[in-house]
Amino acid sequence: MFIQTEDTPNPATLKFLPGKDVVGPDGTVREYTRGDDVADAPMAEMLFMIPDVHRVFFGNDYISVTRGEDAQWKHLKPAILGAIMDFYVAGGTPLLDQLQSGAVEERVYEGVTLEIVEQIKELIELRVRPAVAQDGGDIVFRHFDEEDGMVYLEMRGACAGCPSSTMTLKHGIENLLKHYVPEVNGVEQAVA
């Protein structure tokens, strides 16, 4: 088994590509931070056994690992590669197969607001998520406030805490949404 690694715009996060499905075919992604309950995610449990692994994000076909502030990749990378390899060699299955439900409760929208939200979600899914996934992260729609036209998005994986994520959110994504959906007045980072 050969696991590729890629740098991300966040110097504290590295992207690992095992060449296999990580979360399963439907694309449901998951993120864990050290101290979270990882009973439903054996790979996360294995990775958190490594000192200085701070956060783990599971994308469709990759795993983004965020290191602690004082850790160095030259020491962490071999241990992380070993843990991922051990997981798959032992017959590890995609995370989706291990999860029952972890969906965040969604707001219910109606009428014109529902149409606006569907447009926003479609733009994020087709134009934003693929680009963000290239950098080892993900972006998730949380809600749209029809009163003030604000869209709340959650940055995950390599994008969470990345120095350039605010610029991506405010300049790239906000401009895209404002252009295609005139009802959008701004984009803010949602609190997880």
Backbone as a chain_set.jsonl record, in Angstrom:
{"seq": "MFIQTEDTPNPATLKFLPGKDVVGPDGTVREYTRGDDVADAPMAEMLFMIPDVHRVFFGNDYISVTRGEDAQWKHLKPAILGAIMDFYVAGGTPLLDQLQSGAVEERVYEGVTLEIVEQIKELIELRVRPAVAQDGGDIVFRHFDEEDGMVYLEMRGACAGCPSSTMTLKHGIENLLKHYVPEVNGVEQAVA", "coords": {"N": [[0.848, -1.181, 0.0], [0.551, 2.201, -0.855], [0.797, 5.376, 0.424], [0.053, 8.601, -0.319], [1.2, 11.93, 0.375], [0.219, 15.317, 0.832], [0.945, 18.766, 0.939], [-0.888, 21.384, 2.587], [-2.612, 24.573, 2.44], [-2.575, 25.329, 5.067], [-0.057, 25.343, 7.3], [0.054, 23.735, 9.548], [-1.336, 21.491, 8.979], [-1.509, 18.41, 7.264], [-2.179, 16.517, 4.366], [-3.26, 13.253, 3.8], [-3.348, 10.67, 1.477], [-4.712, 7.693, 1.041], [-5.398, 6.156, -1.163], [-7.73, 4.807, -1.125], [-11.259, 4.518, -0.281], [-12.287, 6.706, 2.269], [-14.398, 7.83, 3.812], [-16.616, 6.752, 2.576], [-19.064, 6.11, -0.068], [-21.103, 8.119, -0.156], [-20.088, 10.546, 0.607], [-20.149, 11.733, 3.15], [-18.562, 13.606, 5.456], [-16.291, 13.694, 8.276], [-15.086, 15.097, 11.347], [-12.721, 15.182, 13.946], [-11.517, 16.221, 17.105], [-8.764, 16.166, 19.327], [-9.6, 14.591, 22.312], [-12.286, 14.376, 21.788], [-15.091, 12.076, 21.65], [-14.226, 9.162, 20.187], [-15.162, 6.67, 19.691], [-16.701, 5.697, 17.601], [-15.021, 5.8, 15.46], [-12.491, 4.117, 14.558], [-10.047, 4.627, 13.145], [-9.51, 7.295, 13.773], [-9.154, 7.012, 16.485], [-6.795, 5.483, 16.505], [-5.033, 7.337, 15.35], [-5.048, 9.404, 17.239], [-3.619, 8.247, 19.237], [-1.097, 8.892, 18.736], [1.222, 11.118, 19.925], [0.837, 14.664, 19.834], [-0.913, 14.808, 17.641], [-3.479, 16.755, 16.794], [-5.972, 17.329, 15.508], [-8.228, 15.519, 13.382], [-9.412, 15.017, 10.177], [-11.739, 13.51, 8.071], [-12.049, 13.071, 4.74], [-13.57, 12.35, 1.507], [-11.693, 10.684, 0.101], [-9.38, 11.063, 1.49], [-7.334, 11.927, 4.356], [-7.002, 14.472, 6.594], [-4.617, 15.699, 8.759], [-4.021, 17.529, 11.636], [-1.413, 18.986, 13.325], [-0.025, 19.469, 16.659], [0.972, 22.616, 18.108], [3.774, 22.775, 18.731], [4.855, 20.573, 17.497], [6.678, 18.709, 14.981], [6.606, 17.948, 11.527], [8.446, 16.133, 10.456], [8.866, 14.312, 12.455], [6.316, 13.417, 13.139], [5.016, 12.536, 10.76], [5.957, 9.874, 9.819], [4.844, 8.192, 11.825], [2.109, 8.689, 11.57], [1.64, 7.836, 8.93], [2.214, 5.126, 9.314], [0.148, 4.376, 11.107], [-2.17, 4.789, 9.529], [-1.675, 2.994, 7.44], [-1.562, 0.565, 8.902], [-4.224, 0.465, 9.748], [-5.697, 0.063, 7.32], [-4.476, -2.286, 6.307], [-5.22, -4.081, 8.235], [-7.809, -4.476, 7.536], [-9.545, -2.324, 7.754], [-12.551, -0.439, 7.461], [-14.41, 1.922, 5.405], [-15.239, 4.995, 7.026], [-17.945, 5.743, 6.948], [-19.323, 3.331, 6.923], [-19.219, 2.653, 9.54], [-20.645, 4.416, 10.989], [-23.728, 5.516, 12.399], [-25.39, 7.816, 12.652], [-24.77, 11.273, 12.519], [-25.514, 13.634, 11.858], [-25.899, 17.112, 11.663], [-28.441, 19.059, 13.101], [-30.718, 20.427, 10.882], [-32.01, 23.582, 9.785], [-35.369, 24.446, 8.917], [-36.533, 25.575, 5.887], [-38.761, 27.622, 3.947], [-40.754, 28.35, 1.016], [-39.699, 31.195, -0.829], [-37.313, 31.57, 0.532], [-36.432, 28.945, 0.839], [-35.809, 28.321, -1.827], [-33.665, 30.089, -2.226], [-31.802, 29.079, -0.36], [-31.402, 26.513, -1.44], [-30.146, 27.218, -3.839], [-27.773, 28.367, -2.822], [-26.635, 26.146, -1.495], [-26.239, 24.443, -3.692], [-24.354, 25.893, -5.217], [-22.2, 25.885, -3.41], [-21.715, 23.142, -3.211], [-21.06, 22.402, -5.876], [-19.189, 24.323, -6.832], [-17.488, 25.218, -4.779], [-16.789, 23.279, -2.705], [-15.272, 21.19, -4.104], [-12.858, 22.548, -4.711], [-11.945, 23.311, -2.17], [-11.6, 20.812, -1.025], [-9.387, 19.94, -2.401], [-7.388, 21.174, -1.037], [-7.342, 19.781, 1.284], [-9.463, 20.128, 3.014], [-12.828, 21.015, 4.021], [-16.035, 22.497, 3.45], [-18.987, 23.483, 4.956], [-22.401, 24.138, 4.663], [-24.224, 25.928, 7.024], [-26.358, 27.717, 7.88], [-28.798, 30.095, 6.572], [-29.568, 33.416, 7.037], [-32.405, 34.956, 6.565], [-33.224, 37.484, 7.299], [-31.024, 39.324, 7.432], [-29.518, 38.546, 5.276], [-27.225, 37.004, 5.592], [-24.913, 34.331, 5.198], [-23.974, 31.403, 6.805], [-21.175, 29.47, 7.189], [-19.272, 26.517, 7.805], [-15.901, 25.865, 8.259], [-13.765, 23.128, 7.749], [-11.367, 20.498, 8.55], [-8.244, 20.908, 6.956], [-8.81, 23.514, 6.443], [-9.906, 24.652, 8.709], [-8.803, 26.906, 10.946], [-6.799, 27.683, 9.259], [-4.494, 30.065, 8.008], [-5.235, 31.371, 5.622], [-7.946, 30.946, 5.388], [-9.936, 32.8, 6.16], [-9.697, 34.753, 4.218], [-10.37, 33.249, 1.954], [-13.015, 32.647, 2.602], [-14.238, 35.229, 2.915], [-13.518, 36.73, 0.586], [-13.383, 35.02, -1.725], [-15.572, 33.004, -1.573], [-17.73, 34.543, -0.574], [-17.934, 36.569, -2.569], [-18.581, 34.964, -4.804], [-21.081, 33.835, -4.026], [-22.61, 36.201, -3.647], [-22.633, 37.152, -6.249], [-24.098, 35.221, -7.737], [-26.378, 34.833, -6.192], [-28.382, 37.212, -5.401], [-29.644, 37.873, -3.004], [-27.918, 37.326, -0.972], [-25.943, 38.89, 1.408], [-23.59, 38.686, 2.762], [-20.953, 36.554, 4.095], [-20.23, 34.449, 6.802], [-18.127, 32.835, 9.214], [-19.313, 29.957, 10.704], [-19.91, 29.008, 14.05], [-18.692, 26.05, 15.281]], "CA": [[0.0, 0.0, 0.0], [1.304, 3.449, -0.943], [0.003, 6.514, 0.886], [0.632, 9.874, -0.737], [0.944, 13.068, 1.249], [0.212, 16.625, 0.159], [0.883, 19.939, 1.803], [-2.111, 22.178, 2.477], [-2.293, 25.973, 2.737], [-2.388, 25.448, 6.511], [1.197, 24.641, 7.593], [-0.125, 22.802, 10.661], [-2.146, 20.367, 8.504], [-0.993, 17.639, 6.148], [-3.216, 15.696, 3.748], [-2.811, 11.897, 3.514], [-4.216, 10.028, 0.481], [-4.408, 6.262, 1.08], [-5.778, 5.473, -2.394], [-8.935, 4.031, -0.811], [-12.326, 5.317, 0.309], [-12.105, 6.986, 3.684], [-15.707, 7.984, 4.454], [-17.656, 6.003, 1.886], [-19.517, 6.656, -1.35], [-22.034, 9.252, -0.14], [-19.35, 11.774, 0.848], [-20.349, 12.3, 4.48], [-17.248, 13.813, 6.058], [-16.289, 13.775, 9.736], [-13.909, 15.74, 11.934], [-12.543, 14.911, 15.372], [-10.45, 16.945, 17.789], [-8.262, 15.408, 20.471], [-10.504, 14.689, 23.451], [-13.634, 13.987, 21.364], [-15.408, 10.658, 21.705], [-13.885, 8.586, 18.889], [-15.543, 5.259, 19.722], [-17.268, 5.334, 16.309], [-14.016, 6.026, 14.417], [-11.245, 3.45, 14.956], [-8.846, 5.26, 12.6], [-9.257, 8.489, 14.587], [-8.624, 6.516, 17.756], [-5.396, 5.121, 16.258], [-4.244, 8.547, 15.096], [-4.908, 10.175, 18.479], [-2.62, 7.597, 20.093], [0.172, 9.533, 18.395], [1.318, 12.439, 20.581], [0.858, 15.869, 18.996], [-1.982, 14.86, 16.64], [-4.474, 17.624, 17.431], [-7.282, 17.207, 14.864], [-8.265, 14.595, 12.255], [-10.561, 15.257, 9.305], [-11.885, 12.452, 7.087], [-12.723, 13.442, 3.496], [-13.972, 11.188, 0.705], [-10.568, 9.788, -0.192], [-8.185, 11.57, 2.149], [-7.367, 12.21, 5.784], [-6.186, 15.642, 6.941], [-4.192, 15.63, 10.15], [-3.476, 18.787, 12.132], [-0.458, 18.726, 14.41], [0.055, 20.436, 17.74], [1.759, 23.808, 17.81], [5.219, 22.578, 18.851], [5.253, 19.337, 16.813], [7.31, 18.838, 13.668], [6.138, 16.913, 10.608], [9.448, 15.091, 10.21], [8.713, 13.307, 13.51], [4.944, 12.908, 13.15], [4.586, 11.94, 9.495], [6.115, 8.412, 9.757], [3.905, 7.539, 12.742], [0.77, 8.821, 10.982], [1.611, 6.925, 7.788], [2.143, 3.777, 9.865], [-1.184, 4.145, 11.672], [-3.121, 4.677, 8.419], [-1.378, 1.735, 6.763], [-2.005, -0.517, 9.786], [-5.683, 0.448, 9.729], [-6.188, -0.556, 6.092], [-3.958, -3.65, 6.202], [-6.016, -4.891, 9.163], [-9.172, -4.604, 7.016], [-10.359, -1.169, 8.127], [-13.609, -0.098, 6.511], [-14.693, 3.361, 5.364], [-15.883, 5.543, 8.211], [-19.405, 5.751, 6.774], [-19.848, 2.014, 7.272], [-19.174, 2.495, 10.985], [-21.46, 5.456, 11.622], [-25.182, 5.442, 12.257], [-25.858, 9.166, 12.351], [-24.036, 12.321, 13.196], [-25.923, 14.816, 11.119], [-26.246, 18.302, 12.419], [-29.84, 19.417, 12.891], [-30.85, 21.48, 9.887], [-33.183, 24.456, 9.873], [-36.363, 24.214, 7.87], [-36.811, 26.792, 5.124], [-39.955, 27.503, 3.121], [-41.007, 29.346, -0.018], [-38.588, 31.856, -1.513], [-36.088, 31.309, 1.303], [-36.013, 27.59, 0.487], [-35.178, 28.419, -3.145], [-32.366, 30.761, -2.023], [-30.925, 28.125, 0.328], [-31.056, 25.463, -2.401], [-29.159, 27.816, -4.743], [-26.524, 28.504, -2.061], [-26.093, 24.8, -1.29], [-25.782, 23.929, -4.98], [-23.104, 26.582, -5.544], [-21.155, 25.39, -2.512], [-21.439, 21.746, -3.567], [-20.467, 22.268, -7.208], [-18.112, 25.256, -7.152], [-16.586, 25.51, -3.663], [-16.284, 22.079, -2.019], [-14.176, 20.496, -4.795], [-11.619, 23.32, -4.575], [-11.532, 23.25, -0.778], [-11.141, 19.44, -0.794], [-8.029, 19.852, -2.958], [-6.474, 21.662, -0.004], [-7.441, 18.938, 2.474], [-10.503, 20.602, 3.926], [-14.214, 20.94, 3.591], [-16.846, 23.622, 3.858], [-20.338, 22.986, 5.166], [-23.446, 25.142, 4.853], [-24.905, 25.791, 8.318], [-27.685, 28.329, 7.746], [-28.962, 31.375, 5.9], [-30.435, 34.304, 7.807], [-33.144, 35.745, 5.573], [-33.396, 38.856, 7.804], [-29.91, 40.199, 7.047], [-28.852, 38.023, 4.084], [-25.931, 36.4, 5.93], [-24.752, 32.886, 5.05], [-23.038, 30.894, 7.8], [-20.498, 28.273, 6.707], [-18.276, 25.955, 8.725], [-14.686, 25.387, 7.624], [-13.293, 21.928, 8.435], [-10.121, 19.899, 8.074], [-7.112, 21.823, 6.819], [-9.32, 24.886, 6.357], [-10.172, 25.153, 10.058], [-7.597, 27.477, 11.534], [-5.817, 28.026, 8.236], [-4.335, 31.517, 7.895], [-5.895, 31.948, 4.442], [-9.37, 30.583, 5.314], [-10.774, 33.999, 6.248], [-9.652, 35.383, 2.897], [-11.168, 32.379, 1.085], [-14.417, 32.81, 2.985], [-14.737, 36.585, 2.684], [-13.325, 37.24, -0.766], [-13.744, 34.046, -2.748], [-16.912, 32.425, -1.453], [-18.713, 35.621, -0.455], [-18.124, 37.188, -3.888], [-19.274, 33.997, -5.645], [-22.489, 33.758, -3.626], [-23.27, 37.49, -3.926], [-22.788, 37.269, -7.695], [-25.146, 34.334, -8.234], [-27.582, 34.895, -5.343], [-28.407, 38.609, -4.973], [-30.166, 38.0, -1.637], [-26.806, 37.135, -0.034], [-25.241, 40.139, 1.723], [-22.29, 38.402, 3.351], [-20.658, 35.188, 4.539], [-19.528, 34.412, 8.081], [-17.729, 31.528, 9.745], [-20.236, 29.445, 11.718], [-19.265, 28.412, 15.202], [-18.988, 24.61, 15.241]], "C": [[0.887, 1.236, 0.0], [0.384, 4.592, -0.55], [0.722, 7.787, 0.47], [0.35, 10.928, 0.322], [0.996, 14.336, 0.402], [0.208, 17.708, 1.214], [-0.463, 20.611, 1.601], [-1.719, 23.633, 2.719], [-2.072, 26.228, 4.228], [-1.122, 24.671, 6.879], [1.09, 23.637, 8.74], [-0.9, 21.554, 10.244], [-1.518, 19.737, 7.274], [-2.105, 16.708, 5.669], [-2.611, 14.342, 3.374], [-3.819, 11.227, 2.595], [-3.876, 8.539, 0.416], [-4.747, 5.503, -0.204], [-6.998, 4.577, -2.197], [-10.003, 4.99, -0.294], [-12.05, 5.505, 1.793], [-13.459, 7.082, 4.382], [-16.815, 7.223, 3.762], [-18.206, 6.762, 0.698], [-20.421, 7.871, -1.277], [-21.356, 10.57, 0.209], [-19.571, 12.433, 2.19], [-18.995, 12.401, 5.163], [-17.374, 13.964, 7.57], [-14.999, 14.439, 10.2], [-13.9, 15.459, 13.428], [-11.372, 15.736, 15.888], [-10.042, 16.112, 18.989], [-9.177, 15.651, 21.663], [-11.94, 14.357, 23.101], [-13.83, 12.489, 21.584], [-15.178, 10.081, 20.309], [-14.241, 7.093, 18.825], [-16.102, 4.788, 18.376], [-16.267, 5.454, 15.162], [-12.675, 5.412, 14.825], [-9.977, 4.098, 14.394], [-8.501, 6.522, 13.389], [-8.638, 8.078, 15.921], [-7.138, 6.157, 17.614], [-4.525, 6.363, 16.086], [-4.05, 9.372, 16.365], [-3.995, 9.491, 19.494], [-1.236, 8.195, 19.852], [0.217, 10.893, 19.081], [1.402, 13.547, 19.529], [-0.087, 15.852, 17.803], [-3.134, 15.589, 17.324], [-5.88, 17.433, 16.856], [-7.153, 16.276, 13.667], [-9.549, 14.864, 11.484], [-10.58, 14.165, 8.242], [-12.691, 12.956, 5.904], [-13.073, 12.189, 2.722], [-12.833, 10.196, 0.52], [-9.266, 10.269, 0.443], [-8.43, 11.781, 3.639], [-6.466, 13.426, 5.994], [-5.883, 15.558, 8.427], [-3.566, 16.972, 10.52], [-2.629, 18.478, 13.356], [-0.577, 19.787, 15.494], [1.037, 21.536, 17.384], [3.273, 23.568, 17.791], [5.733, 21.351, 18.109], [5.872, 19.639, 15.453], [6.883, 17.661, 12.791], [7.156, 15.805, 10.422], [9.389, 13.993, 11.272], [7.333, 12.652, 13.47], [4.568, 12.094, 11.914], [4.791, 10.416, 9.44], [5.127, 7.66, 10.658], [2.485, 7.571, 12.179], [0.629, 7.875, 9.795], [1.478, 5.478, 8.263], [0.768, 3.444, 10.405], [-2.226, 3.962, 10.567], [-2.919, 3.341, 7.704], [-1.859, 0.545, 7.608], [-3.523, -0.658, 9.763], [-6.206, -0.295, 8.495], [-5.709, -1.991, 5.923], [-4.759, -4.594, 7.105], [-7.479, -5.018, 8.717], [-10.093, -3.475, 7.401], [-11.358, -0.809, 7.041], [-13.837, 1.403, 6.5], [-15.511, 3.805, 6.575], [-17.405, 5.487, 8.112], [-20.024, 4.43, 7.196], [-19.926, 1.815, 8.778], [-20.125, 3.448, 11.701], [-22.944, 5.225, 11.406], [-25.701, 6.807, 11.835], [-25.025, 10.158, 13.119], [-24.403, 13.636, 12.549], [-26.287, 15.947, 12.065], [-27.696, 18.65, 12.091], [-29.924, 20.592, 11.928], [-32.099, 22.306, 10.133], [-34.115, 24.138, 8.72], [-36.658, 25.556, 7.201], [-38.025, 26.541, 4.247], [-39.986, 28.599, 2.067], [-39.763, 29.872, -0.706], [-37.271, 31.581, -0.789], [-35.558, 29.919, 0.998], [-35.295, 27.593, -0.86], [-33.789, 29.053, -3.043], [-31.375, 29.788, -1.4], [-30.499, 27.008, -0.617], [-30.013, 25.957, -3.4], [-27.792, 27.906, -4.067], [-25.867, 27.139, -1.903], [-25.541, 24.222, -2.588], [-24.46, 24.583, -5.391], [-21.947, 26.073, -4.686], [-20.734, 23.983, -2.928], [-20.663, 21.628, -4.881], [-19.237, 23.138, -7.448], [-17.079, 25.43, -6.046], [-15.966, 24.251, -3.064], [-15.168, 21.362, -2.774], [-12.832, 21.232, -4.648], [-11.068, 23.241, -3.154], [-10.992, 21.854, -0.446], [-9.725, 19.237, -1.338], [-6.991, 20.271, -1.924], [-6.59, 20.882, 1.305], [-8.498, 19.372, 3.473], [-11.887, 20.398, 3.377], [-14.913, 22.196, 4.083], [-18.287, 23.147, 3.893], [-21.285, 24.16, 5.395], [-24.096, 24.882, 6.204], [-26.282, 26.441, 8.296], [-27.61, 29.661, 7.009], [-29.948, 32.185, 6.722], [-31.143, 35.233, 6.82], [-33.345, 37.2, 5.997], [-32.29, 39.79, 7.301], [-29.107, 39.684, 5.847], [-27.494, 37.388, 4.346], [-25.992, 34.879, 5.766], [-23.693, 32.453, 6.052], [-22.501, 29.547, 7.333], [-19.478, 27.812, 7.737], [-17.1, 25.42, 7.918], [-14.172, 24.21, 8.439], [-11.962, 21.463, 7.858], [-9.015, 20.924, 8.04], [-7.562, 23.279, 6.818], [-9.606, 25.49, 7.73], [-8.858, 25.652, 10.647], [-6.518, 27.836, 10.533], [-5.714, 29.546, 8.127], [-5.077, 32.125, 6.707], [-7.387, 31.646, 4.379], [-10.289, 31.793, 5.382], [-10.831, 34.695, 4.892], [-10.492, 34.574, 1.9], [-12.646, 32.609, 1.331], [-14.942, 34.176, 2.556], [-14.615, 37.035, 1.225], [-13.79, 36.26, -1.84], [-15.19, 33.614, -2.678], [-17.981, 33.506, -1.363], [-18.978, 36.267, -1.808], [-18.892, 36.268, -4.83], [-20.768, 33.966, -5.312], [-23.239, 35.056, -3.917], [-23.55, 37.643, -5.424], [-23.982, 36.46, -8.198], [-26.455, 34.408, -7.449], [-27.656, 36.309, -4.751], [-28.908, 38.828, -3.541], [-29.067, 37.843, -0.579], [-26.076, 38.469, 0.144], [-23.853, 39.901, 2.299], [-22.174, 36.944, 3.763], [-19.862, 35.268, 5.826], [-19.175, 32.976, 8.429], [-18.718, 31.133, 10.832], [-19.418, 28.855, 12.861], [-19.694, 26.959, 15.256], [-19.771, 24.154, 16.445]], "O": [[1.855, 1.315, 0.756], [-0.69, 4.756, -1.13], [1.865, 8.02, 0.863], [-0.621, 10.827, 1.072], [1.711, 14.414, -0.598], [-0.447, 17.587, 2.249], [-1.106, 20.43, 0.567], [-0.601, 23.901, 3.159], [-1.456, 27.224, 4.607], [-1.116, 23.444, 6.778], [1.956, 22.773, 8.883], [-1.103, 20.654, 11.058], [-1.057, 20.428, 6.366], [-2.874, 16.18, 6.472], [-1.575, 14.283, 2.712], [-5.014, 11.213, 2.89], [-2.874, 8.157, -0.188], [-4.416, 4.324, -0.322], [-7.263, 3.693, -3.012], [-9.705, 6.123, 0.084], [-11.632, 4.575, 2.482], [-13.651, 6.476, 5.437], [-17.888, 7.068, 4.344], [-17.858, 7.922, 0.478], [-20.508, 8.609, -2.259], [-21.99, 11.621, 0.115], [-19.212, 13.599, 2.36], [-18.351, 11.384, 5.419], [-18.436, 14.318, 8.08], [-13.963, 14.356, 9.539], [-14.939, 15.495, 14.088], [-10.37, 15.923, 15.198], [-10.87, 15.433, 19.596], [-9.49, 16.798, 21.984], [-12.744, 14.083, 23.993], [-12.864, 11.732, 21.69], [-15.856, 10.466, 19.357], [-13.691, 6.35, 18.012], [-15.991, 3.608, 18.044], [-16.629, 5.232, 14.007], [-11.819, 6.104, 15.375], [-8.947, 4.127, 15.067], [-7.327, 6.79, 13.644], [-7.714, 8.724, 16.415], [-6.327, 6.479, 18.482], [-3.414, 6.43, 16.612], [-2.994, 9.978, 16.548], [-3.637, 10.093, 20.506], [-0.323, 8.025, 20.661], [-0.652, 11.733, 18.847], [1.982, 13.357, 18.46], [-0.073, 16.795, 17.012], [-3.693, 15.103, 18.307], [-6.86, 17.38, 17.599], [-6.111, 16.235, 13.012], [-10.633, 14.929, 12.063], [-9.569, 13.914, 7.586], [-13.882, 13.239, 6.038], [-12.892, 11.079, 3.223], [-13.001, 9.0, 0.758], [-8.179, 9.92, -0.017], [-9.567, 11.81, 4.109], [-5.296, 13.406, 5.612], [-6.78, 15.371, 9.248], [-2.697, 17.484, 9.815], [-3.067, 17.805, 14.29], [-1.149, 20.856, 15.282], [1.838, 21.392, 16.46], [3.974, 24.1, 16.93], [6.94, 21.111, 18.094], [5.621, 20.686, 14.857], [6.808, 16.523, 13.254], [6.778, 14.647, 10.247], [9.815, 12.866, 11.019], [7.206, 11.458, 13.741], [3.88, 11.08, 12.019], [3.863, 9.713, 9.041], [4.632, 6.599, 10.278], [1.745, 6.594, 12.297], [-0.384, 7.187, 9.665], [0.722, 4.698, 7.686], [0.269, 2.341, 10.184], [-3.074, 3.075, 10.66], [-3.886, 2.642, 7.4], [-2.49, -0.373, 7.085], [-4.046, -1.772, 9.76], [-7.058, -1.177, 8.613], [-6.464, -2.835, 5.44], [-4.949, -5.764, 6.775], [-8.296, -5.599, 9.432], [-11.312, -3.643, 7.379], [-11.048, -0.867, 5.851], [-13.503, 2.09, 7.465], [-16.364, 3.07, 7.071], [-18.077, 5.21, 9.105], [-21.117, 4.403, 7.76], [-20.617, 0.913, 9.249], [-20.377, 3.293, 12.896], [-23.358, 4.783, 10.335], [-26.361, 6.946, 10.805], [-24.622, 9.897, 14.252], [-23.687, 14.629, 12.678], [-26.897, 15.746, 13.115], [-28.123, 18.548, 10.941], [-29.283, 21.623, 12.131], [-33.111, 21.803, 10.622], [-33.696, 23.626, 7.682], [-36.988, 26.539, 7.864], [-38.296, 25.407, 3.85], [-39.336, 29.635, 2.203], [-38.887, 29.108, -1.112], [-36.237, 31.382, -1.427], [-34.345, 29.733, 0.907], [-34.271, 26.928, -1.011], [-32.849, 28.604, -3.698], [-30.236, 29.681, -1.855], [-29.339, 26.597, -0.592], [-29.102, 25.215, -3.769], [-26.773, 27.563, -4.667], [-24.67, 26.994, -2.151], [-24.489, 23.582, -2.584], [-23.549, 23.901, -5.861], [-20.843, 25.857, -5.187], [-19.544, 23.673, -2.989], [-19.719, 20.844, -4.981], [-18.335, 22.741, -8.186], [-15.923, 25.753, -6.324], [-14.746, 24.167, -2.93], [-14.191, 20.953, -2.148], [-11.791, 20.596, -4.481], [-9.858, 23.119, -2.961], [-10.039, 21.724, 0.322], [-8.955, 18.449, -0.789], [-5.86, 19.786, -1.932], [-6.007, 21.272, 2.317], [-8.429, 19.017, 4.65], [-12.087, 19.692, 2.388], [-14.449, 22.868, 5.005], [-18.753, 22.485, 2.965], [-21.016, 25.05, 6.201], [-24.479, 23.751, 6.504], [-27.273, 25.802, 8.65], [-26.547, 30.261, 6.845], [-31.03, 31.707, 7.062], [-30.545, 36.178, 6.306], [-33.607, 38.058, 5.154], [-32.56, 40.888, 6.815], [-28.127, 40.311, 5.444], [-26.692, 37.245, 3.423], [-26.971, 34.232, 6.137], [-22.63, 33.069, 6.139], [-23.262, 28.605, 7.108], [-18.893, 28.626, 8.452], [-17.281, 24.618, 7.001], [-14.139, 24.269, 9.669], [-11.496, 21.959, 6.832], [-8.856, 21.715, 8.97], [-6.786, 24.174, 7.152], [-9.555, 26.709, 7.893], [-7.914, 24.881, 10.819], [-5.428, 28.252, 10.924], [-6.731, 30.24, 8.152], [-5.506, 33.277, 6.776], [-8.046, 32.042, 3.418], [-11.327, 31.808, 4.721], [-11.887, 35.169, 4.471], [-11.234, 35.145, 1.1], [-13.432, 32.749, 0.394], [-15.982, 34.263, 1.903], [-15.533, 37.661, 0.696], [-14.512, 36.641, -2.761], [-15.954, 33.832, -3.618], [-19.025, 33.398, -2.005], [-20.135, 36.491, -2.162], [-19.757, 36.728, -5.574], [-21.613, 34.06, -6.202], [-24.378, 35.02, -4.383], [-24.577, 38.197, -5.817], [-24.783, 36.956, -8.991], [-27.518, 34.084, -7.979], [-27.055, 36.572, -3.71], [-28.623, 39.862, -2.938], [-29.273, 38.192, 0.583], [-25.649, 39.095, -0.826], [-23.028, 40.814, 2.322], [-23.155, 36.201, 3.78], [-18.927, 36.061, 5.936], [-19.835, 32.031, 7.997], [-18.939, 31.89, 11.777], [-18.356, 28.273, 12.641], [-20.886, 26.651, 15.276], [-20.097, 22.973, 16.558]]}, "num_chains": 1, "name": "protein.A"}
